[in-house]
XYZ file of C-alpha atoms in Angstrom:
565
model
C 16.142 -27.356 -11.956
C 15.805 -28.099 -15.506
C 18.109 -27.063 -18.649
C 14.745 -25.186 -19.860
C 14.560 -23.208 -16.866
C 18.186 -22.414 -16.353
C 18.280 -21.672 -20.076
C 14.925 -18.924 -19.535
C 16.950 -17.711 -16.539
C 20.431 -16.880 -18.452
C 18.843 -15.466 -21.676
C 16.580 -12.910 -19.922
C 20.358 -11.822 -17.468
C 22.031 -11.481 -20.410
C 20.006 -9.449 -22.455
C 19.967 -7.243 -19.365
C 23.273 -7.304 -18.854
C 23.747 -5.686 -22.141
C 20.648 -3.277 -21.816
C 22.391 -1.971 -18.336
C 25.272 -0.763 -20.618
C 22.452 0.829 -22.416
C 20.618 2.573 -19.397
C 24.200 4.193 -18.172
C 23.977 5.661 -21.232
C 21.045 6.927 -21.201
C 19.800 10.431 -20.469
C 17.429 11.919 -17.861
C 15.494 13.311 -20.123
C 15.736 10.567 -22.400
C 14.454 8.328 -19.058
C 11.659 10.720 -18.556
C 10.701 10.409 -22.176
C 10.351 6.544 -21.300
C 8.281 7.712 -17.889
C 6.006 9.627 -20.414
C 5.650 6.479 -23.228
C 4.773 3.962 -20.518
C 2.336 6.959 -18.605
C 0.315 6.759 -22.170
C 0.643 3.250 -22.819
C -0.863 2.804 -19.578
C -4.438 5.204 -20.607
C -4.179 3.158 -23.798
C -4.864 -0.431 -21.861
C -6.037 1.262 -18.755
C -9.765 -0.988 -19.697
C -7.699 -4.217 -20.891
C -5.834 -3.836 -18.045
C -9.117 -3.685 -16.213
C -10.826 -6.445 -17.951
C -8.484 -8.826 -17.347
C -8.146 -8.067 -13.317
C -12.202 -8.417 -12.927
C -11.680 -12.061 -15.176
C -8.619 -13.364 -12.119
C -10.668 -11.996 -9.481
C -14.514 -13.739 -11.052
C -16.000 -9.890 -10.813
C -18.863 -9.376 -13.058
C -18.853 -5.999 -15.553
C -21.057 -4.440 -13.684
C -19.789 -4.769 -10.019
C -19.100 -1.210 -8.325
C -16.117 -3.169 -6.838
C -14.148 -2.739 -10.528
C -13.104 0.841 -8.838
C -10.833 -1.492 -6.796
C -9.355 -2.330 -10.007
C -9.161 1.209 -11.616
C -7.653 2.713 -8.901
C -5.533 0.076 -7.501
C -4.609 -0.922 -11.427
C -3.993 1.852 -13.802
C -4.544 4.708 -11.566
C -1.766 3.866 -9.180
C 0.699 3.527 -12.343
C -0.496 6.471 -13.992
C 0.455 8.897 -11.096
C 3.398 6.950 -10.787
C 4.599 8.097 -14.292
C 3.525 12.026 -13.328
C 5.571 12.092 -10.565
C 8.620 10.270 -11.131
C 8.294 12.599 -14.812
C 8.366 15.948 -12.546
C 11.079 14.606 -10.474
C 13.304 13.841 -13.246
C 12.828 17.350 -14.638
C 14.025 19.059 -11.388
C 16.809 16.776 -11.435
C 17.960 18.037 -14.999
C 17.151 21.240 -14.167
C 19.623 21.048 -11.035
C 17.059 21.307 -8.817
C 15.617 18.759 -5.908
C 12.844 16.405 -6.771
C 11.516 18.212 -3.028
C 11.545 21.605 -4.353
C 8.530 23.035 -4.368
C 6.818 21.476 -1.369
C 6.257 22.625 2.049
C 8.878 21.021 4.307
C 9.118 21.398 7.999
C 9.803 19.808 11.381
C 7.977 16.629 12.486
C 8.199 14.952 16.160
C 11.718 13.715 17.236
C 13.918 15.620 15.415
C 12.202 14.067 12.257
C 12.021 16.471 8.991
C 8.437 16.044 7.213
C 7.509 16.824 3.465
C 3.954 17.646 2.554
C 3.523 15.380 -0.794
C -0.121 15.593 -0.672
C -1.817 17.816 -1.853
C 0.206 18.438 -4.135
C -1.475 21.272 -6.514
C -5.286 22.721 -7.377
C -6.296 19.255 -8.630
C -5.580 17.292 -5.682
C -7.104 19.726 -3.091
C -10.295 19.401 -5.254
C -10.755 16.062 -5.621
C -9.608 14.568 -2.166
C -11.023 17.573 -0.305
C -9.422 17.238 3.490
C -6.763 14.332 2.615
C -3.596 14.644 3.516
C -0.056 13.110 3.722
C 3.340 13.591 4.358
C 7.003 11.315 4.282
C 9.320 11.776 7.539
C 12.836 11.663 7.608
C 13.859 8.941 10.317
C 14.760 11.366 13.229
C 18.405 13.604 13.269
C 17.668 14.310 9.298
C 17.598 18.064 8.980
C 15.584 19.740 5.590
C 18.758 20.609 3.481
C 20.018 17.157 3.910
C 16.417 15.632 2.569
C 16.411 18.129 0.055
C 20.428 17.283 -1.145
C 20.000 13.546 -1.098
C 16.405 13.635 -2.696
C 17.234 11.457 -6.088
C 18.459 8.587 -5.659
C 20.203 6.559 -8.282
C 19.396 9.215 -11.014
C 21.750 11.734 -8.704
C 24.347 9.885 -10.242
C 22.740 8.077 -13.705
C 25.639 6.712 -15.486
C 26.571 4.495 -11.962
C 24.196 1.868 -12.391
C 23.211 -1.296 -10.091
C 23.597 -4.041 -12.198
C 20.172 -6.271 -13.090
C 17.216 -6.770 -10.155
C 15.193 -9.512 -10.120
C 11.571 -8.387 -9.108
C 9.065 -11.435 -7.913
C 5.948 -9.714 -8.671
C 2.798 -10.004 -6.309
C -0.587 -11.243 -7.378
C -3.024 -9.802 -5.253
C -2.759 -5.794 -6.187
C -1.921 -5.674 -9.848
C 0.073 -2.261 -9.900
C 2.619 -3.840 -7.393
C 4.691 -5.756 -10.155
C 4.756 -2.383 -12.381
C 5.510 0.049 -9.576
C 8.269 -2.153 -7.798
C 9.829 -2.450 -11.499
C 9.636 1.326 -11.821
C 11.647 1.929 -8.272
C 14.184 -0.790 -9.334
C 14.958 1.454 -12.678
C 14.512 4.869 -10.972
C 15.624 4.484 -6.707
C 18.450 1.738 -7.688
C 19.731 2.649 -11.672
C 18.803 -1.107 -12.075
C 17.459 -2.936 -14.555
C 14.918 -5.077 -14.355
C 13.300 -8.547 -15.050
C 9.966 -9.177 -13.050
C 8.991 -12.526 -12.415
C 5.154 -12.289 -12.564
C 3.007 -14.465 -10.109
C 1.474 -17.247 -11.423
C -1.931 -15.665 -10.197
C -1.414 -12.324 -12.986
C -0.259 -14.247 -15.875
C -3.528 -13.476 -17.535
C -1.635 -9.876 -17.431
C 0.879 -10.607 -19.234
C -0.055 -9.556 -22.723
C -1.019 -6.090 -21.218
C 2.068 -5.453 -19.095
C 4.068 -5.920 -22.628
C 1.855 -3.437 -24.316
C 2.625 -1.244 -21.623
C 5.925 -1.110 -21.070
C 7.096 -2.066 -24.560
C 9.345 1.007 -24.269
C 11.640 -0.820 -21.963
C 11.299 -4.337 -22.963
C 12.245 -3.018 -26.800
C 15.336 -1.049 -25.427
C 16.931 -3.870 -23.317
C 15.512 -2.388 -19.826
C 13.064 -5.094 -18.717
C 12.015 -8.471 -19.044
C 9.127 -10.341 -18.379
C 9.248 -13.997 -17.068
C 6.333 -16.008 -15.966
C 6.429 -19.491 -14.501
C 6.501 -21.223 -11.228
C 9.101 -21.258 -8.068
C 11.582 -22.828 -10.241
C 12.127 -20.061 -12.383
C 12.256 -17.768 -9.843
C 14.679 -19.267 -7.908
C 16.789 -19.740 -10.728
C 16.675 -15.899 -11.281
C 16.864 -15.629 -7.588
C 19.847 -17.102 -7.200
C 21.588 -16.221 -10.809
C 25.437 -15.176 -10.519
C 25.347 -12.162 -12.608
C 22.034 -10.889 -10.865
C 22.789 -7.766 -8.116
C 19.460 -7.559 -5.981
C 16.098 -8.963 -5.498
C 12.931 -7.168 -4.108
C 9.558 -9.465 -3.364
C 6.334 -8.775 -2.301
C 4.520 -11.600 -0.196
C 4.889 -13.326 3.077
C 7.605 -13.425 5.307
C 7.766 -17.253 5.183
C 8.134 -16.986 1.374
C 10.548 -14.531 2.109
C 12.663 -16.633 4.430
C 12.240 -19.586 2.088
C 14.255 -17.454 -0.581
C 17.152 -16.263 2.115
C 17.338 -19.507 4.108
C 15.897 -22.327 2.243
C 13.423 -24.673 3.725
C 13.060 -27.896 6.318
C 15.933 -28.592 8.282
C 18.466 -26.722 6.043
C 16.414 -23.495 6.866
C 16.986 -24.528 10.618
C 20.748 -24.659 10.135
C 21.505 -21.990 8.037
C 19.480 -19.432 10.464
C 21.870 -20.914 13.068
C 24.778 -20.776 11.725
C 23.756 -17.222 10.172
C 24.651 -18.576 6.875
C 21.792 -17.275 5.081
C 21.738 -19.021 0.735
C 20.996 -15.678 -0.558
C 23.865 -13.294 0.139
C 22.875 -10.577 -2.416
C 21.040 -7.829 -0.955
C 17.192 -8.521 -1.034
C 14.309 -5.391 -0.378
C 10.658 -6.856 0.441
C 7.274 -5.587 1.371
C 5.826 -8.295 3.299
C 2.416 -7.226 5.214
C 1.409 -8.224 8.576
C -1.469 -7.961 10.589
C -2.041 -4.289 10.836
C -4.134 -3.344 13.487
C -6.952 -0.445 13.606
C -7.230 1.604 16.571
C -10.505 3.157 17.478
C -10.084 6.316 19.928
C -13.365 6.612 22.393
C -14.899 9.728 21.474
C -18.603 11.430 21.261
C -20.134 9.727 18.379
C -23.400 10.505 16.772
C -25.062 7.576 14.717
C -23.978 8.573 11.832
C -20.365 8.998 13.227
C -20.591 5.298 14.447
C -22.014 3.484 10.706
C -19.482 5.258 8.850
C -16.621 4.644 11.013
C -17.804 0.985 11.069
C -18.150 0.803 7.261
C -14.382 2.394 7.093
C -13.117 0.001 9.335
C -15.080 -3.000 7.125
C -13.318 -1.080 3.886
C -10.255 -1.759 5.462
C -10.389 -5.233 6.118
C -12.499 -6.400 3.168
C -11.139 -4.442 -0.235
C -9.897 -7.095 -2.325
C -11.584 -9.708 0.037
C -8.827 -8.957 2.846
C -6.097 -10.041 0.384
C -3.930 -6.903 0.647
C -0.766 -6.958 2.885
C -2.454 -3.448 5.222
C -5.762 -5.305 5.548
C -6.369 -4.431 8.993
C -7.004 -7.483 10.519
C -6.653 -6.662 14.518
C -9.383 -3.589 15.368
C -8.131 -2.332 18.921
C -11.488 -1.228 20.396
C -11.993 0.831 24.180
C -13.505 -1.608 26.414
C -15.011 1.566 28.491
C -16.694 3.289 26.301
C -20.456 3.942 26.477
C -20.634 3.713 22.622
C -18.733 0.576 22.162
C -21.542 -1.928 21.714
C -23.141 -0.023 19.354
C -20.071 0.543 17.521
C -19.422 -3.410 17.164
C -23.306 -3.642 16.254
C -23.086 -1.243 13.560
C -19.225 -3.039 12.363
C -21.492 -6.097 11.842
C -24.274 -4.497 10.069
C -21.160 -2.941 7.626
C -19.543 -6.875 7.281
C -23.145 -7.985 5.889
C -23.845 -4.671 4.045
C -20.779 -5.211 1.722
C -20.552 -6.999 -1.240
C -20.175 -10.539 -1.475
C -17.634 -11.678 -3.854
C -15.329 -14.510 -4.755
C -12.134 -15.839 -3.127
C -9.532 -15.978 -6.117
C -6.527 -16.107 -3.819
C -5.356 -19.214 -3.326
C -5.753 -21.033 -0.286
C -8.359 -18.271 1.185
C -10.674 -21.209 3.052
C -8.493 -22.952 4.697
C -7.290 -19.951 6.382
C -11.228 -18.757 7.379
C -10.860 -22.487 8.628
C -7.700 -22.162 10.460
C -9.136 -18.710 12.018
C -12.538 -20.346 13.121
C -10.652 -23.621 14.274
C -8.538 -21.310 16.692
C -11.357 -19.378 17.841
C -14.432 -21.335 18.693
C -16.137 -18.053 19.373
C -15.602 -16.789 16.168
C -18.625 -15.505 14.106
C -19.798 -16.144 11.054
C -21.154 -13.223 8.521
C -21.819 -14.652 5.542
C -18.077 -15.817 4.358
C -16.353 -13.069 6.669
C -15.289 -14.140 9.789
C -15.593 -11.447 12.994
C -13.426 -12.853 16.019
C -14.205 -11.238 19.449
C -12.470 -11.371 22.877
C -8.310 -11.092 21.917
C -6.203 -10.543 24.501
C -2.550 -9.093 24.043
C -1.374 -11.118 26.999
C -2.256 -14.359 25.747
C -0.540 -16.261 22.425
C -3.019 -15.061 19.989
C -2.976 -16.705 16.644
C -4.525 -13.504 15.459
C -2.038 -11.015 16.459
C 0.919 -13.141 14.797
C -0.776 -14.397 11.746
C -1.560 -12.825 8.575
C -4.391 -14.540 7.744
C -4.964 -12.944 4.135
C -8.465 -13.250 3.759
C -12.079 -11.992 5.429
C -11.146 -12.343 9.029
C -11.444 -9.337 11.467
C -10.415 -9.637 15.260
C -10.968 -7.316 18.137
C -9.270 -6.311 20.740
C -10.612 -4.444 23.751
C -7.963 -2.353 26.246
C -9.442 -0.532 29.087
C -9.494 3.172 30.488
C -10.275 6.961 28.898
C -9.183 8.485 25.826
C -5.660 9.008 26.990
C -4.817 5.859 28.658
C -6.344 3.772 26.425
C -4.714 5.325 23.307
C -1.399 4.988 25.327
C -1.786 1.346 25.982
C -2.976 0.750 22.354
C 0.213 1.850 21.263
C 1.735 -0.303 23.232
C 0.299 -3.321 21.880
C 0.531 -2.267 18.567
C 4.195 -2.071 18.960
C 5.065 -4.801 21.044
C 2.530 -7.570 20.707
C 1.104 -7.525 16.576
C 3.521 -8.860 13.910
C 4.113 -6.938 11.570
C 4.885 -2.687 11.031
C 3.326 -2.036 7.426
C 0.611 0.188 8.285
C -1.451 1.267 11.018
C -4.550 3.477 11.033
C -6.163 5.434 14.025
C -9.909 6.772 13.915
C -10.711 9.321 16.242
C -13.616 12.533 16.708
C -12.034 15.778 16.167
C -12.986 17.074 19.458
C -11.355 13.851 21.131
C -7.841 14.706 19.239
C -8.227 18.713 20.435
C -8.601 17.140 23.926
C -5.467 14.978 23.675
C -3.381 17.504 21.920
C 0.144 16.991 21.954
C -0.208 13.256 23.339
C -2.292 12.609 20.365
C 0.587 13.863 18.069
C 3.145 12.138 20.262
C 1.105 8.829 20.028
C 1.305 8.731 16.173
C 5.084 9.561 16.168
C 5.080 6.270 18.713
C 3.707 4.093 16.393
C 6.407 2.081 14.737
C 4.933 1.205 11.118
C 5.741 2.219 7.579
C 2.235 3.992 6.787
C -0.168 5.561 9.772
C -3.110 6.497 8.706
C -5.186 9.036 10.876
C -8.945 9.339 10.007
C -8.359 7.328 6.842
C -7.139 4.108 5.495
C -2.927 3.495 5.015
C -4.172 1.881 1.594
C -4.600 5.693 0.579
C -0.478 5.777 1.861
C -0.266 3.174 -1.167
C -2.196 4.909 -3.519
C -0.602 8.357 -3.219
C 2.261 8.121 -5.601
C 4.756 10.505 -3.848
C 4.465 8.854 -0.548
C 6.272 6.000 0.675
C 5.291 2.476 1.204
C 7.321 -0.099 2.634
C 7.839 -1.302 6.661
C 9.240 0.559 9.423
C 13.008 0.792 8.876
C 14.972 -1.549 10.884
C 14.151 -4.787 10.384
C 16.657 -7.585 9.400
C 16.762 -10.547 7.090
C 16.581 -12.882 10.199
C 13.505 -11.378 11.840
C 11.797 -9.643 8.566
C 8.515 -8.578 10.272
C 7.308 -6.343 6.677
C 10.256 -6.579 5.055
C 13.275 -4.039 4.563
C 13.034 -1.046 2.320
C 10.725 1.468 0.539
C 8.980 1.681 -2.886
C 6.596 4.066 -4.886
C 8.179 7.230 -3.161
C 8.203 9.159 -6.532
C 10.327 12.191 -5.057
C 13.365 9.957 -4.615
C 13.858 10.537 -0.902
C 16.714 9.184 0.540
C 16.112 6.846 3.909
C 12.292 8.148 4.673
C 11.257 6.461 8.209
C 7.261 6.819 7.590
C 4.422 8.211 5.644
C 1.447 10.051 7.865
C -1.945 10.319 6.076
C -4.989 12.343 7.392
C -8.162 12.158 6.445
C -11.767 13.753 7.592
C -13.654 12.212 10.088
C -16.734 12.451 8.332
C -17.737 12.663 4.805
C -19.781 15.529 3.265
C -21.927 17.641 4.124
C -21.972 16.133 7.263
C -18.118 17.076 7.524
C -19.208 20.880 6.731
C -22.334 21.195 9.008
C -19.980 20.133 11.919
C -17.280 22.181 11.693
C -15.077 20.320 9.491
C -14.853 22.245 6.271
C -13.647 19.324 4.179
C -15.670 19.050 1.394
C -14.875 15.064 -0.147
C -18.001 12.638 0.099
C -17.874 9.157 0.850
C -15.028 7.705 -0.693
C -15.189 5.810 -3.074
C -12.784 3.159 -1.959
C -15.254 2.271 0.612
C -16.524 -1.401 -0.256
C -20.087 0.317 0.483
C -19.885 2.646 -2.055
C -22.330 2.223 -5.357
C -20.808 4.072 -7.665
C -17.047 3.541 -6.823
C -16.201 1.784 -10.606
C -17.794 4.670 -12.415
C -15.686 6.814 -10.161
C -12.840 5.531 -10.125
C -12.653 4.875 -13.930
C -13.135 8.845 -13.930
C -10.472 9.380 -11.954
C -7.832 6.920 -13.958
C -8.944 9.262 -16.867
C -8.200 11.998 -14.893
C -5.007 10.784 -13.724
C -3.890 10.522 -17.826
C -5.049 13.936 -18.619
C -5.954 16.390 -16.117
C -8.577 19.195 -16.692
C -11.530 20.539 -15.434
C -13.411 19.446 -18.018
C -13.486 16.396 -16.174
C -14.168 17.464 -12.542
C -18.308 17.647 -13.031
C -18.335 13.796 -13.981
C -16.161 12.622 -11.163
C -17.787 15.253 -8.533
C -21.371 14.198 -10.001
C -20.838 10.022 -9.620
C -18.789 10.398 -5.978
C -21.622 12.371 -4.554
C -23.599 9.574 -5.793
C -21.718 6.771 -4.184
């Protein structure tokens, strides 16, 4: 480690040390005047922001996949800002931060709170969306609404200086995780940015120049040196990452044979407590139902959304689909799944080391075929050592798994597998009919409170779980340092809730009108997420706007270009 890097490392601490002194000091109000700077800061650069994204990932100006960048970008850091804002305000009004939204019982003794919908605006534009934190089970209402918080229950008690290693596939992961670090922990922060968003730099100091100028944050960029020299820094408290769980253990154990001795001897290098969010390979299950054509392409183009946004490099890509072997629609399902992997947009793979993972995945599977640069990888079996099931591949490569019997057995023995034989518990999403969920009743509902990940998603995608600001994202709660699965902890969660065990989106089955003509009454068109969708940048850039300043002013422009899409 050189005396430049070790130099970098002890300046930024410092500074930080001093700025903590600072932050004790420092109001609520005065923090949710900060909230409020950085939420307009944020509108200001929403399109450098933007810019700069579509230049990292080679997207041209006019490519309807910018909405990725919108919404996944500013967007998500925008809401952010609204609802941590609102939750500081009940807090200095002695209030809870869950005040004011429906709370009630959830399966196993679990407590749920409805944080979406959350107002007129919300209903309107994501018509038939829905989702909700749980409480891990034995957690009764008063005790969610008491502890609801976090560090800024008790502001002046703060937790020292966190070192954040940023992410560089989503680009609102760095700014939210630095956000929970100041808000959830009382911490201050300096975020290590991955060498992939450097290009972001200039942008992330425009926007939060309100805590860089006070002492609150830094900003470091560089390679593993200078992370690990932060890392590993005496006077730093805590660490939270976002990546793999082999870059995680390389932090906590080291590497090579000292990696192999110190997980031994249980003598882990890093002793400071360390949060991550570490992805997987989150599986999609498909419930055998009564599909009409249309039912089948769209379900096939959600289920190609959800392995190809961002060119599969998000950490809930699903990358395992867990199809019915016996049903009658199945083969038209998988035909139309293809159809949906050609249908959507090629595009460029930034991330590093994307082929010679597609090469890994095709040199395990001879079988494996080829659609264009995605990769589609039939015939897994739980009961064999799958390559598929255990690793995250990060990148266009979609495997499917086919489990035998009728709606009720086979959703039984999906479960199962998802549980016991995929790595990973970040997020899991089920898509079944309507009528097919009636039929299964309570063992539907007992099936999704079986499922032991962070995020399930029913009828929709768990990315919405990320993009919903008061929801929680993180893995399912247990994990350890020595077998970190998706890592330990929670972020985003912008009503401060103490030790949530889940988030549980719901979503319509189909889009409008269809949705209406068939009994739904959800009225939200394709969305605009989907990697099918034409119009999804000039929607989503809407909707950032939106997100900055809502009125309904704006609703005609956004309703006009999603029905569009």
């Amino acid at each position: 480690m050189t005396g430049t890097v070790t130099a970098t490392a002890d300046a930024a601490v410092a500074a930080l040390r001093n700025g903590e002194i600072q932050w004790a000091r420092t109001s609520l109000s005065a923090r949710r005047v900060l909230l409020d700077e950085i939420h307009a800061n944020t509108a200001r650069f929403a399109q450098e922001w933007v810019d700069a994204a579509a230049r990292i990932k080679q997207l041209s100006p006019d490519s309807p996949l910018l909405g990725e960048e919108w919404v996944s970008g500013p967007y998500s850091l925008l809401t952010a800002t609204t609802a941590l804002a609102e939750s500081l305000l009940a807090l200095e009004e002695g209030r809870s931060p869950v005040d004011g939204y429906p709370v009630h019982a959830a399966p196993g003794g679990r407590t749920a709170v409805d944080v979406f919908p959350h107002g007129l605006f919300d209903t309107l534009l994501l018509n038939g969306f829905r989702a909700e934190v749980w409480s891990r089970p034995g957690v009764d209402a008063e005790t969610v609404r008491a502890r609801a918080g976090l560090g800024q229950l008790t502001p002046t008690a703060t937790g020292g200086v966190g070192v954040v290693l940023g992410a560089g596939n989503i680009f609102s992961i760095a700014p939210l995780d630095v956000l929970y670090q100041l808000y959830a922990y009382n911490r201050v922060v300096v975020l290590k940015l991955n060498p992939i968003t450097d290009p972001l730099l200039p942008v992330f100091a425009k926007i939060f120049a309100p805590l860089v100028e006070r002492g609150f944050l830094r900003l470091i960029t560089g390679g593993p040196d200078i992370g690990a020299a932060l890392v590993h820094h005496s006077n730093v408290s805590a660490v939270h990452m976002t990546g793999s769980a082999v870059t995680h253990d390389a932090i906590v154990f080291g590497s090579g044979v000292e990696a192999m001795r110190n997980r031994a001897a249980g003598t882990p290098l890093l002793t400071k407590p360390i949060t991550s969010e570490l992805g997987g390979v989150s599986p999609t299950i498909v419930v055998p139902g009564r599909w009409s054509a249309a039912d089948l392409r769209y379900q096939a183009e959600h289920l190609a959304t959800q392995r190809l946004h961002n060119n599969g490099y998000n950490c809930v890509a699903a990358q395992v689909a867990v199809i019915p072997a016996d049903w009658p629609q199945k083969d038209r399902f998988l035909d139309e799944l293809r159809a949906a992997i050609e249908r959507a947009p090629r595009r460029s793979d930034y991330y590093p080391g994307s082929a010679d993972r597609v090469a890994d995945a095709c040199a395990a599977y001879p079988q494996a075929q080829r659609i264009g640069a995605r990769v589609l990888i039939e015939g897994l079996a739980p009961e064999r050592d799958e390559p598929a099931l255990h690793t995250e591949y990060f990148a266009p490569v979609l495997g499917v798994i086919e489990l035998p019997g009728g709606p009720a057995e086979f959703l039984d023995h999906a479960v199962q597998v998802c549980n016991a034989e995929i790595e990973g518990t970040l997020g899991v999403n089920l898509i079944a009919h309507p009528a097919t969920m009636r039929e299964l009743g309570d063992r539907f509902d007992a099936a999704v409170a079986a499922l032991r990940y962070g995020t399930v998603a029913v009828n929709a995608w768990t990315g919405l779980g990320y993009l919903t600001a008061r929801a929680t994202w993180g893995a399912f709660p247990g994990h350890t340092i020595a077998d970190i699965q998706s890592g330990i902890g929670v972020v985003h969660n912008g009503l401060l809730i103490a030790d949530p065990e889940r988030t549980v989106v719901r979503g319509p089955f189909r889009p409008a009108p269809r949705s209406v003509l068939n009994g739904e009454f959800t009225l939200s068109p394709k969305p605009p997420w989907f990697v099918t969708n034409r119009t999804g940048a000039t929607t989503l850039r809407r909707l950032t706007g939106f997100a900055h300043k809502p009125g309904f002013a704006a609703l005609p422009g956004i309703f006009a270009s999603a029905l569009r899409g």
